[in-house]
Short mmCIF file of C-alpha atoms in Angstrom, two decimals:
data_model
loop_
_atom_site.label_atom_id
_atom_site.label_comp_id
_atom_site.label_asym_id
_atom_site.label_seq_id
_atom_site.Cartn_x
_atom_site.Cartn_y
_atom_site.Cartn_z
CA MET A 1 155.68 139.27 22.92
CA ALA A 2 154.28 142.00 20.82
CA VAL A 3 153.37 144.81 21.99
CA GLU A 4 150.09 145.96 20.03
CA PHE A 5 150.25 148.46 16.85
CA ASP A 6 150.14 152.32 16.96
CA SER A 7 146.62 152.63 15.39
CA SER A 8 146.42 156.17 16.36
CA SER A 9 147.54 158.24 13.37
CA PRO A 10 144.91 158.03 10.59
CA LYS A 11 148.36 158.33 8.45
CA PHE A 12 149.81 154.88 9.37
CA ALA A 13 146.32 153.17 8.68
CA GLU A 14 146.60 154.24 5.19
CA TYR A 15 150.14 152.58 4.34
CA ALA A 16 150.06 148.57 3.21
CA GLU A 17 151.75 148.34 6.99
CA PRO A 18 150.23 150.51 9.28
CA GLY A 19 152.21 148.98 12.09
CA ARG A 20 155.77 149.45 11.17
CA LEU A 21 155.12 153.17 12.12
CA VAL A 22 154.96 154.32 15.91
CA THR A 23 154.15 157.76 16.78
CA THR A 24 156.28 159.82 20.09
CA GLU A 25 153.23 159.92 21.60
CA TRP A 26 152.69 155.74 21.32
CA LEU A 27 156.14 155.14 22.08
CA ALA A 28 156.54 157.86 25.13
CA GLU A 29 153.20 156.22 27.14
CA ARG A 30 155.14 152.82 26.59
CA LEU A 31 158.27 153.32 27.63
CA GLY A 32 159.67 150.06 30.26
CA THR A 33 156.61 148.13 28.97
CA SER A 34 157.92 144.41 28.87
CA GLY A 35 158.10 143.09 25.00
CA LEU A 36 159.19 146.62 23.97
CA VAL A 37 162.96 147.44 22.79
CA VAL A 38 163.56 150.48 22.14
CA VAL A 39 167.04 151.09 19.60
CA GLU A 40 169.11 154.25 18.73
CA SER A 41 170.33 154.24 15.68
CA ASP A 42 172.50 157.17 13.89
CA GLU A 43 175.36 158.50 11.51
CA ASP A 44 177.45 159.63 14.78
CA VAL A 45 178.68 157.52 16.88
CA LEU A 46 178.60 159.39 20.14
CA LEU A 47 175.10 160.94 19.90
CA TYR A 48 173.42 158.57 22.00
CA GLU A 49 175.91 159.46 24.48
CA THR A 50 174.85 162.89 24.21
CA GLY A 51 171.19 161.95 25.49
CA HIS A 52 168.30 159.02 24.32
CA ILE A 53 165.61 157.96 24.43
CA PRO A 54 165.17 156.44 28.31
CA GLY A 55 165.85 153.00 28.69
CA ALA A 56 166.88 153.03 24.70
CA VAL A 57 169.74 150.80 23.81
CA LYS A 58 172.67 151.77 21.00
CA VAL A 59 173.01 149.73 18.15
CA ASP A 60 175.90 151.16 15.62
CA TRP A 61 175.91 150.72 11.93
CA HIS A 62 179.70 150.52 11.21
CA THR A 63 181.24 149.30 14.40
CA GLU A 64 178.16 146.58 15.23
CA LEU A 65 176.21 145.87 12.22
CA ASN A 66 179.23 145.79 10.14
CA ASP A 67 181.85 142.50 9.76
CA PRO A 68 185.33 144.45 10.84
CA VAL A 69 187.41 142.70 7.89
CA VAL A 70 184.69 141.88 4.91
CA ARG A 71 182.70 144.55 3.44
CA ASP A 72 179.66 142.95 4.50
CA TYR A 73 177.04 142.45 7.70
CA VAL A 74 177.48 140.15 10.75
CA ASP A 75 176.60 136.61 10.45
CA GLY A 76 173.79 134.72 12.54
CA GLU A 77 176.72 134.13 14.96
CA GLY A 78 177.62 137.87 15.54
CA PHE A 79 173.78 139.28 15.32
CA ALA A 80 172.75 136.85 17.68
CA ALA A 81 175.59 137.68 20.76
CA LEU A 82 175.18 141.77 19.74
CA LEU A 83 171.89 141.10 19.59
CA SER A 84 172.28 139.57 23.04
CA ARG A 85 174.59 141.39 24.51
CA LYS A 86 171.85 144.35 24.13
CA GLY A 87 169.09 142.81 25.95
CA ILE A 88 167.02 141.60 22.34
CA ALA A 89 164.87 138.42 23.07
CA ARG A 90 163.86 137.08 19.14
CA ASP A 91 160.32 137.55 20.27
CA ASP A 92 160.80 141.60 21.13
CA THR A 93 158.54 144.23 19.27
CA VAL A 94 161.74 146.63 18.44
CA VAL A 95 161.55 150.40 17.87
CA ILE A 96 164.54 152.25 15.94
CA TYR A 97 165.08 155.74 15.53
CA GLY A 98 167.55 157.90 15.02
CA ASP A 99 168.90 160.63 13.28
CA LYS A 100 169.23 162.34 9.79
CA ASN A 101 165.14 161.20 9.17
CA ASN A 102 166.24 157.89 10.31
CA TRP A 103 168.40 156.71 7.58
CA TRP A 104 170.79 154.67 10.29
CA ALA A 105 167.18 153.66 11.69
CA ALA A 106 166.36 152.79 8.75
CA TYR A 107 169.40 151.12 7.68
CA ALA A 108 169.51 148.55 10.64
CA LEU A 109 166.09 147.78 10.24
CA TRP A 110 167.07 146.08 7.09
CA VAL A 111 169.46 144.58 8.93
CA PHE A 112 167.40 143.34 11.51
CA SER A 113 165.41 141.66 8.45
CA LEU A 114 168.15 140.32 6.83
CA PHE A 115 167.67 137.86 9.87
CA GLY A 116 163.93 137.70 10.18
CA HIS A 117 163.49 139.51 12.92
CA GLU A 118 159.84 139.96 12.83
CA ASP A 119 158.33 142.36 14.81
CA VAL A 120 160.90 145.81 13.97
CA ARG A 121 159.02 149.27 13.49
CA LEU A 122 160.60 153.14 13.02
CA LEU A 123 159.93 156.13 15.23
CA ASP A 124 158.20 158.23 12.69
CA GLY A 125 159.65 161.94 12.70
CA GLY A 126 163.12 159.95 14.20
CA ARG A 127 165.21 161.44 16.79
CA ASP A 128 165.01 165.08 16.03
CA ARG A 129 161.11 165.29 16.33
CA TRP A 130 161.53 163.45 20.02
CA ILE A 131 163.85 166.29 20.87
CA ALA A 132 162.12 169.02 19.07
CA GLU A 133 158.38 168.26 21.28
CA GLY A 134 160.68 168.34 24.02
CA ARG A 135 160.58 165.07 25.25
CA GLU A 136 163.27 163.35 27.86
CA LEU A 137 166.45 162.88 27.21
CA THR A 138 168.95 160.67 29.74
CA ARG A 139 172.99 160.49 29.17
CA GLU A 140 172.24 157.09 31.64
CA PRO A 141 173.17 153.77 29.61
CA ALA A 142 170.47 151.64 29.41
CA ASN A 143 170.97 148.25 31.43
CA ARG A 144 169.26 145.48 29.95
CA PRO A 145 169.87 141.90 30.93
CA ALA A 146 171.36 140.03 28.54
CA THR A 147 169.03 137.87 26.07
CA GLU A 148 169.87 134.80 24.74
CA TYR A 149 169.18 135.62 20.61
CA PRO A 150 168.79 132.55 18.46
CA VAL A 151 171.45 132.36 16.20
CA VAL A 152 169.50 132.74 12.67
CA GLU A 153 171.27 132.40 9.38
CA ARG A 154 171.30 135.76 7.56
CA ASP A 155 169.12 135.34 4.23
CA ASP A 156 170.37 138.31 1.96
CA ALA A 157 167.90 136.40 -1.17
CA ALA A 158 164.70 138.25 -0.64
CA ILE A 159 165.91 142.03 0.49
CA ARG A 160 169.74 142.09 -0.52
CA ALA A 161 170.86 142.74 -4.32
CA TYR A 162 174.52 141.83 -5.05
CA LYS A 163 176.48 144.17 -8.36
CA GLU A 164 175.24 140.47 -10.05
CA ASP A 165 172.16 140.75 -9.37
CA VAL A 166 171.69 144.61 -10.65
CA LEU A 167 173.97 143.52 -13.80
CA ALA A 168 171.29 140.89 -14.28
CA HIS A 169 168.31 143.73 -13.59
CA ILE A 170 169.31 146.77 -15.79
CA GLY A 171 166.14 147.03 -17.49
CA SER A 172 163.87 146.34 -14.71
CA PRO A 173 162.41 148.74 -12.10
CA LEU A 174 165.55 150.39 -10.44
CA ILE A 175 165.79 153.64 -8.14
CA ASP A 176 168.94 155.66 -7.34
CA VAL A 177 167.85 157.47 -4.23
CA ARG A 178 171.44 159.55 -4.39
CA SER A 179 171.63 163.50 -5.05
CA PRO A 180 170.73 164.75 -8.61
CA GLU A 181 174.55 165.53 -8.88
CA GLU A 182 175.56 162.67 -8.12
CA TYR A 183 173.27 160.85 -10.49
CA SER A 184 174.04 163.25 -13.30
CA GLY A 185 177.68 162.48 -12.86
CA GLU A 186 178.94 165.29 -11.92
CA ARG A 187 180.24 164.58 -8.70
CA THR A 188 181.91 161.18 -6.87
CA THR A 189 180.81 161.97 -4.09
CA ALA A 190 177.66 162.73 -1.75
CA PRO A 191 177.79 166.61 -0.70
CA ALA A 192 179.91 166.42 2.63
CA TYR A 193 180.69 162.45 2.28
CA PRO A 194 183.85 163.25 0.63
CA GLU A 195 185.75 159.67 1.95
CA GLU A 196 183.46 157.79 -0.15
CA GLY A 197 184.28 158.35 -3.26
CA THR A 198 184.66 156.18 -5.98
CA LEU A 199 186.34 155.49 -9.40
CA ARG A 200 183.75 156.49 -11.78
CA ALA A 201 180.29 158.85 -11.79
CA GLY A 202 177.18 158.25 -12.71
CA HIS A 203 174.23 156.56 -12.23
CA ILE A 204 173.67 152.27 -13.90
CA PRO A 205 171.52 152.38 -16.55
CA THR A 206 167.72 152.79 -16.75
CA ALA A 207 167.83 153.86 -12.84
CA GLN A 208 165.23 156.46 -12.25
CA SER A 209 166.02 159.56 -9.64
CA VAL A 210 164.05 159.62 -6.93
CA PRO A 211 166.11 160.92 -4.11
CA TRP A 212 165.80 159.58 -0.73
CA ALA A 213 164.09 162.69 1.10
CA LYS A 214 161.23 163.08 -1.69
CA ALA A 215 159.55 160.46 0.56
CA VAL A 216 160.00 163.04 3.81
CA ALA A 217 157.29 165.51 5.12
CA GLU A 218 158.37 168.80 5.63
CA ASP A 219 157.93 167.77 9.61
CA GLY A 220 160.46 165.44 8.95
CA GLY A 221 157.64 162.21 9.00
CA PHE A 222 157.22 159.98 6.32
CA LYS A 223 154.72 161.60 3.43
CA THR A 224 151.67 160.33 3.19
CA ARG A 225 149.95 157.41 1.50
CA ALA A 226 149.06 159.37 -1.51
CA GLU A 227 152.24 161.43 -1.72
CA LEU A 228 154.18 158.11 -1.37
CA ASP A 229 152.05 156.79 -4.85
CA ALA A 230 152.37 159.59 -6.35
CA ILE A 231 156.10 159.83 -6.23
CA TYR A 232 156.88 156.25 -6.81
CA ARG A 233 154.30 154.68 -9.03
CA ASP A 234 153.12 158.05 -10.84
CA GLY A 235 156.47 159.68 -10.86
CA ALA A 236 158.83 156.95 -10.99
CA GLY A 237 156.48 154.32 -12.55
CA LEU A 238 156.36 151.23 -10.38
CA ARG A 239 153.65 149.14 -10.82
CA ASP A 240 151.97 146.27 -8.82
CA GLY A 241 153.78 143.01 -8.97
CA ASP A 242 157.16 144.71 -9.98
CA ASP A 243 160.97 144.03 -9.27
CA VAL A 244 162.25 146.60 -7.56
CA VAL A 245 165.58 147.43 -6.51
CA ALA A 246 167.22 150.46 -4.70
CA TYR A 247 170.31 151.65 -4.35
CA CYS A 248 172.53 154.67 -2.89
CA ARG A 249 176.11 155.54 -2.21
CA ILE A 250 176.67 152.56 0.81
CA GLY A 251 173.25 151.39 1.48
CA GLU A 252 171.52 153.83 4.09
CA ARG A 253 169.84 156.13 1.85
CA SER A 254 168.20 153.03 -0.18
CA SER A 255 167.26 151.22 3.37
CA HIS A 256 164.81 154.11 3.59
CA THR A 257 163.23 153.89 0.27
CA TRP A 258 163.42 150.24 1.03
CA PHE A 259 161.18 150.77 3.70
CA VAL A 260 158.67 152.80 2.16
CA LEU A 261 158.56 150.92 -0.72
CA LYS A 262 158.23 147.73 0.77
CA HIS A 263 156.49 148.71 4.49
CA LEU A 264 154.24 151.46 3.65
CA LEU A 265 153.76 151.06 -0.29
CA GLY A 266 153.16 147.02 0.19
CA PHE A 267 155.88 146.52 -2.95
CA GLU A 268 156.68 142.84 -2.24
CA ASN A 269 159.77 142.31 -4.34
CA VAL A 270 162.36 145.02 -3.38
CA ARG A 271 165.49 144.61 -2.33
CA ASN A 272 168.38 146.94 -1.38
CA TYR A 273 171.72 146.95 -3.49
CA ASP A 274 173.62 147.90 -0.15
CA GLY A 275 177.01 147.84 -2.38
CA SER A 276 175.60 150.82 -4.15
CA TRP A 277 177.76 153.52 -5.98
CA THR A 278 180.80 153.18 -3.99
CA GLU A 279 181.12 149.35 -5.67
CA TRP A 280 179.75 150.15 -8.70
CA GLY A 281 181.25 153.33 -9.94
CA SER A 282 184.49 151.49 -9.02
CA ALA A 283 183.90 148.00 -10.42
CA VAL A 284 186.22 147.41 -13.57
CA ARG A 285 183.82 147.37 -17.21
CA VAL A 286 180.40 147.67 -15.81
CA PRO A 287 178.12 150.13 -18.00
CA ILE A 288 177.86 153.74 -16.62
CA VAL A 289 175.13 156.39 -18.10
CA THR A 290 176.17 159.71 -16.92
CA GLY A 291 173.62 162.74 -17.69
CA THR A 292 170.15 163.30 -16.33
CA GLU A 293 167.85 160.68 -18.49
CA PRO A 294 168.12 157.08 -17.35
CA GLY A 295 169.34 155.75 -20.13
CA SER A 296 168.71 152.40 -22.38
CA VAL A 297 170.42 148.67 -21.59
CA MET B 1 202.32 148.93 8.24
CA THR B 2 205.02 151.07 9.79
CA GLY B 3 204.82 151.59 13.25
CA MET B 4 203.05 154.94 14.96
CA SER B 5 205.20 158.18 14.65
CA THR B 6 205.62 159.58 18.49
CA SER B 7 208.87 161.68 18.60
CA ASP B 8 207.47 164.78 17.18
CA VAL B 9 204.13 165.17 19.36
CA PRO B 10 203.90 167.81 21.08
CA GLU B 11 203.72 167.19 25.07
CA THR B 12 200.01 168.69 24.75
CA LEU B 13 198.19 166.30 22.61
CA ALA B 14 200.60 163.23 23.53
CA GLU B 15 198.93 163.69 26.94
CA ILE B 16 195.48 163.53 25.46
CA ARG B 17 196.87 160.62 23.43
CA ASP B 18 197.53 158.89 26.92
CA SER B 19 194.45 159.62 28.47
CA PHE B 20 192.83 157.60 25.74
CA LEU B 21 194.62 154.70 25.76
CA GLU B 22 195.00 154.34 29.60
CA THR B 23 191.29 154.59 29.34
CA PRO B 24 189.68 151.12 28.65
CA GLU B 25 189.08 150.50 25.18
CA ALA B 26 184.58 150.51 26.41
CA ASP B 27 184.96 153.57 27.86
CA ARG B 28 186.99 155.41 25.39
CA LEU B 29 183.79 157.17 23.79
CA LEU B 30 182.90 158.85 27.08
CA LEU B 31 186.19 160.34 27.49
CA LEU B 32 185.02 161.90 23.77
CA LEU B 33 182.24 162.80 24.93
CA GLU B 34 183.75 164.90 27.68
CA PHE B 35 186.18 166.49 24.72
CA SER B 36 183.00 166.86 22.98
CA ASP B 37 181.18 168.74 25.73
CA GLU B 38 184.01 170.95 26.15
CA LEU B 39 184.53 172.40 22.80
CA PRO B 40 184.82 176.30 23.71
CA PRO B 41 182.10 178.37 22.39
CA VAL B 42 184.35 180.24 19.18
CA SER B 43 185.29 184.47 20.88
CA ASP B 44 183.26 187.35 19.59
CA ASP B 45 185.81 188.35 17.24
CA VAL B 46 185.90 185.03 14.85
CA ALA B 47 181.61 184.55 15.43
CA SER B 48 181.31 187.31 13.89
CA HIS B 49 183.70 186.61 11.43
CA PRO B 50 182.17 183.36 9.46
CA GLU B 51 183.74 184.25 6.39
CA MET B 52 187.25 183.80 8.31
CA TYR B 53 186.40 179.71 8.94
CA GLU B 54 187.63 177.17 6.55
CA ARG B 55 184.91 174.29 6.00
CA VAL B 56 186.29 170.80 6.64
CA ALA B 57 185.47 168.91 3.43
CA GLU B 58 186.40 165.96 5.00
CA CYS B 59 184.07 165.62 7.85
CA GLN B 60 180.16 164.83 6.93
CA SER B 61 179.24 167.08 9.62
CA PRO B 62 179.48 170.43 9.10
CA VAL B 63 182.84 171.87 11.15
CA TYR B 64 184.60 175.29 10.77
CA ILE B 65 188.20 175.96 11.95
CA HIS B 66 189.94 178.82 11.81
CA VAL B 67 193.19 179.28 13.09
CA GLU B 68 195.39 182.53 14.24
CA VAL B 69 198.97 182.79 14.60
CA ASP B 70 200.20 185.43 16.22
CA ASP B 71 204.27 186.04 16.89
CA GLY B 72 204.85 182.31 16.86
CA ILE B 73 201.97 181.14 18.83
CA VAL B 74 199.69 179.14 17.25
CA THR B 75 195.68 179.83 18.33
CA MET B 76 192.87 177.43 17.08
CA HIS B 77 189.69 177.40 16.97
CA ALA B 78 186.48 175.53 15.66
CA THR B 79 182.75 175.84 15.62
CA ALA B 80 180.41 172.56 15.13
CA PRO B 81 176.42 171.29 16.10
CA PRO B 82 175.84 169.68 18.77
CA GLU B 83 173.98 167.02 16.43
CA ALA B 84 177.58 166.05 15.41
CA PRO B 85 179.48 165.35 18.55
CA THR B 86 182.00 162.77 17.78
CA THR B 87 183.51 165.98 14.96
CA ARG B 88 183.16 168.42 18.20
CA GLY B 89 184.95 165.34 20.03
CA PHE B 90 187.65 165.98 17.38
CA ALA B 91 187.83 169.93 17.10
CA SER B 92 187.80 169.50 20.30
CA ILE B 93 191.02 167.29 21.36
CA LEU B 94 192.81 169.23 18.48
CA VAL B 95 192.17 172.87 19.43
CA GLN B 96 193.27 172.01 23.28
CA GLY B 97 196.05 169.85 21.36
CA ILE B 98 197.70 172.78 19.56
CA THR B 99 196.57 176.29 21.34
CA GLY B 100 199.54 177.69 22.70
CA LEU B 101 202.26 175.48 20.62
CA THR B 102 204.74 177.29 17.97
CA VAL B 103 204.26 177.59 14.54
CA ASP B 104 207.28 174.34 14.15
CA GLU B 105 205.41 172.52 16.70
CA VAL B 106 202.43 172.72 15.25
CA LEU B 107 203.66 171.53 11.79
CA ALA B 108 205.57 168.88 13.10
CA ILE B 109 202.60 166.59 14.32
CA PRO B 110 202.11 163.42 12.81
CA GLU B 111 199.96 162.92 10.31
CA ASP B 112 198.44 159.80 11.85
CA TYR B 113 197.97 161.05 15.04
CA PRO B 114 194.54 160.94 14.86
CA GLN B 115 195.08 157.08 14.67
CA SER B 116 197.47 156.87 17.47
CA ILE B 117 194.89 158.11 20.33
CA GLY B 118 193.21 154.29 20.17
CA LEU B 119 189.80 155.05 18.75
CA THR B 120 189.77 153.50 15.61
CA LYS B 121 188.06 150.40 16.71
CA ALA B 122 185.78 152.33 18.71
CA VAL B 123 184.84 155.36 16.29
CA SER B 124 185.62 153.37 12.73
CA PRO B 125 188.18 154.31 10.35
CA LEU B 126 185.86 156.28 8.02
CA ARG B 127 184.91 158.79 10.78
CA ILE B 128 188.99 159.77 12.09
CA GLY B 129 189.07 160.33 8.48
CA GLY B 130 187.58 163.24 9.17
CA MET B 131 189.84 164.17 12.38
CA THR B 132 193.11 163.85 10.00
CA GLY B 133 191.24 166.52 7.62
CA MET B 134 190.95 169.25 10.52
CA LEU B 135 194.70 168.62 11.01
CA MET B 136 195.98 168.60 7.57
CA ARG B 137 193.63 171.85 7.36
CA ALA B 138 195.03 173.11 10.35
CA LYS B 139 198.58 172.77 9.14
CA ASN B 140 198.08 174.32 6.32
CA GLN B 141 196.37 177.46 7.59
CA VAL B 142 199.08 177.96 10.04
CA ARG B 143 201.86 177.08 7.48
CA LYS B 144 199.93 180.20 5.27
CA LYS B 145 200.03 182.79 7.89
CA SER B 146 203.61 182.13 9.00
#
């Protein structure tokens, strides 16, 4: 049973899909509502245990959403088992929040979308805003009764791009959301992420550099529709009907941008290249451009 | 893969390892959380000299360590923010396990100690790499200062 949308925010009303975001106030008033499940997804695997929104369940990107052997996501059976264990039903409204401006929350939302979980939303401002507002946290683990989530085959085609797709896509709208230093090729790793290095540095030819954080307002939430249009339409030149691919290093920061393009700005065809630079930058004989210009095909 | 070396693990670190291994896998994160909560605040002396700290670049979160050697006995300090509890937990294990050891005992700690405490699955191999970096840097500081 879907829970009603958060219609309290004039900012949300401007977005292509206003229902994809909820405010902290909205969530605080509805904790415990039947049909609503709150999910925390963080970079730090222990952050949830230090205190989380009452009733929220934890989903860890690394140990739960990824296949433990192959570099891929869990399959339909794995996802069904995970969500059943977490107590999430197929028709539940899922609100995801997390650390780092919702990087991992957006990543989890994107993975939920690969399995077609329909009603999945983000908490605007994420974990930091909930805490900054002095709202309740608990160390009490959530105890939701297990559900029987159906086995749904993962459908990668619409929102996930593989390396071969990106090779064919060069020259079409590509957004690189990493730091300017990673884009230009000055460094092979993100600042503070040395263990996710690659053998080569630079960017995919013709990719526009739009660091993910440009979509984040000073208050930690998403920027307004007008501000986002200025960045992605006027700045990066995206137009209605474009087929867009976004990438970063392992696909989490680009999930954040994917969410903005797909759900807030309403681009219909947006794919996240989760292989991202950790694949491209170590692949043999793929084209790479260094420097601050996008480069040509 | 070769077996984990265990012979040179100091008693302090061996006890910590065993307490993790004796804890059911599902509860090991909670034990790590206890360590995280226990990370002692750095002494005023050290806190007033941030330049003495070395940033552990292998960790995704800002963590700084400082190792002192006094009369052949090692003291380790570490600081990491509350929003990085995993890193704090790793630092706390090393601070508790290393402080009070002799230089030779610290230098003999096997580099694969972080892989031996049964957290690889709960935390993920990528994240365990941060603890390896912290141990490596602590040993380097001991080497320089002894």
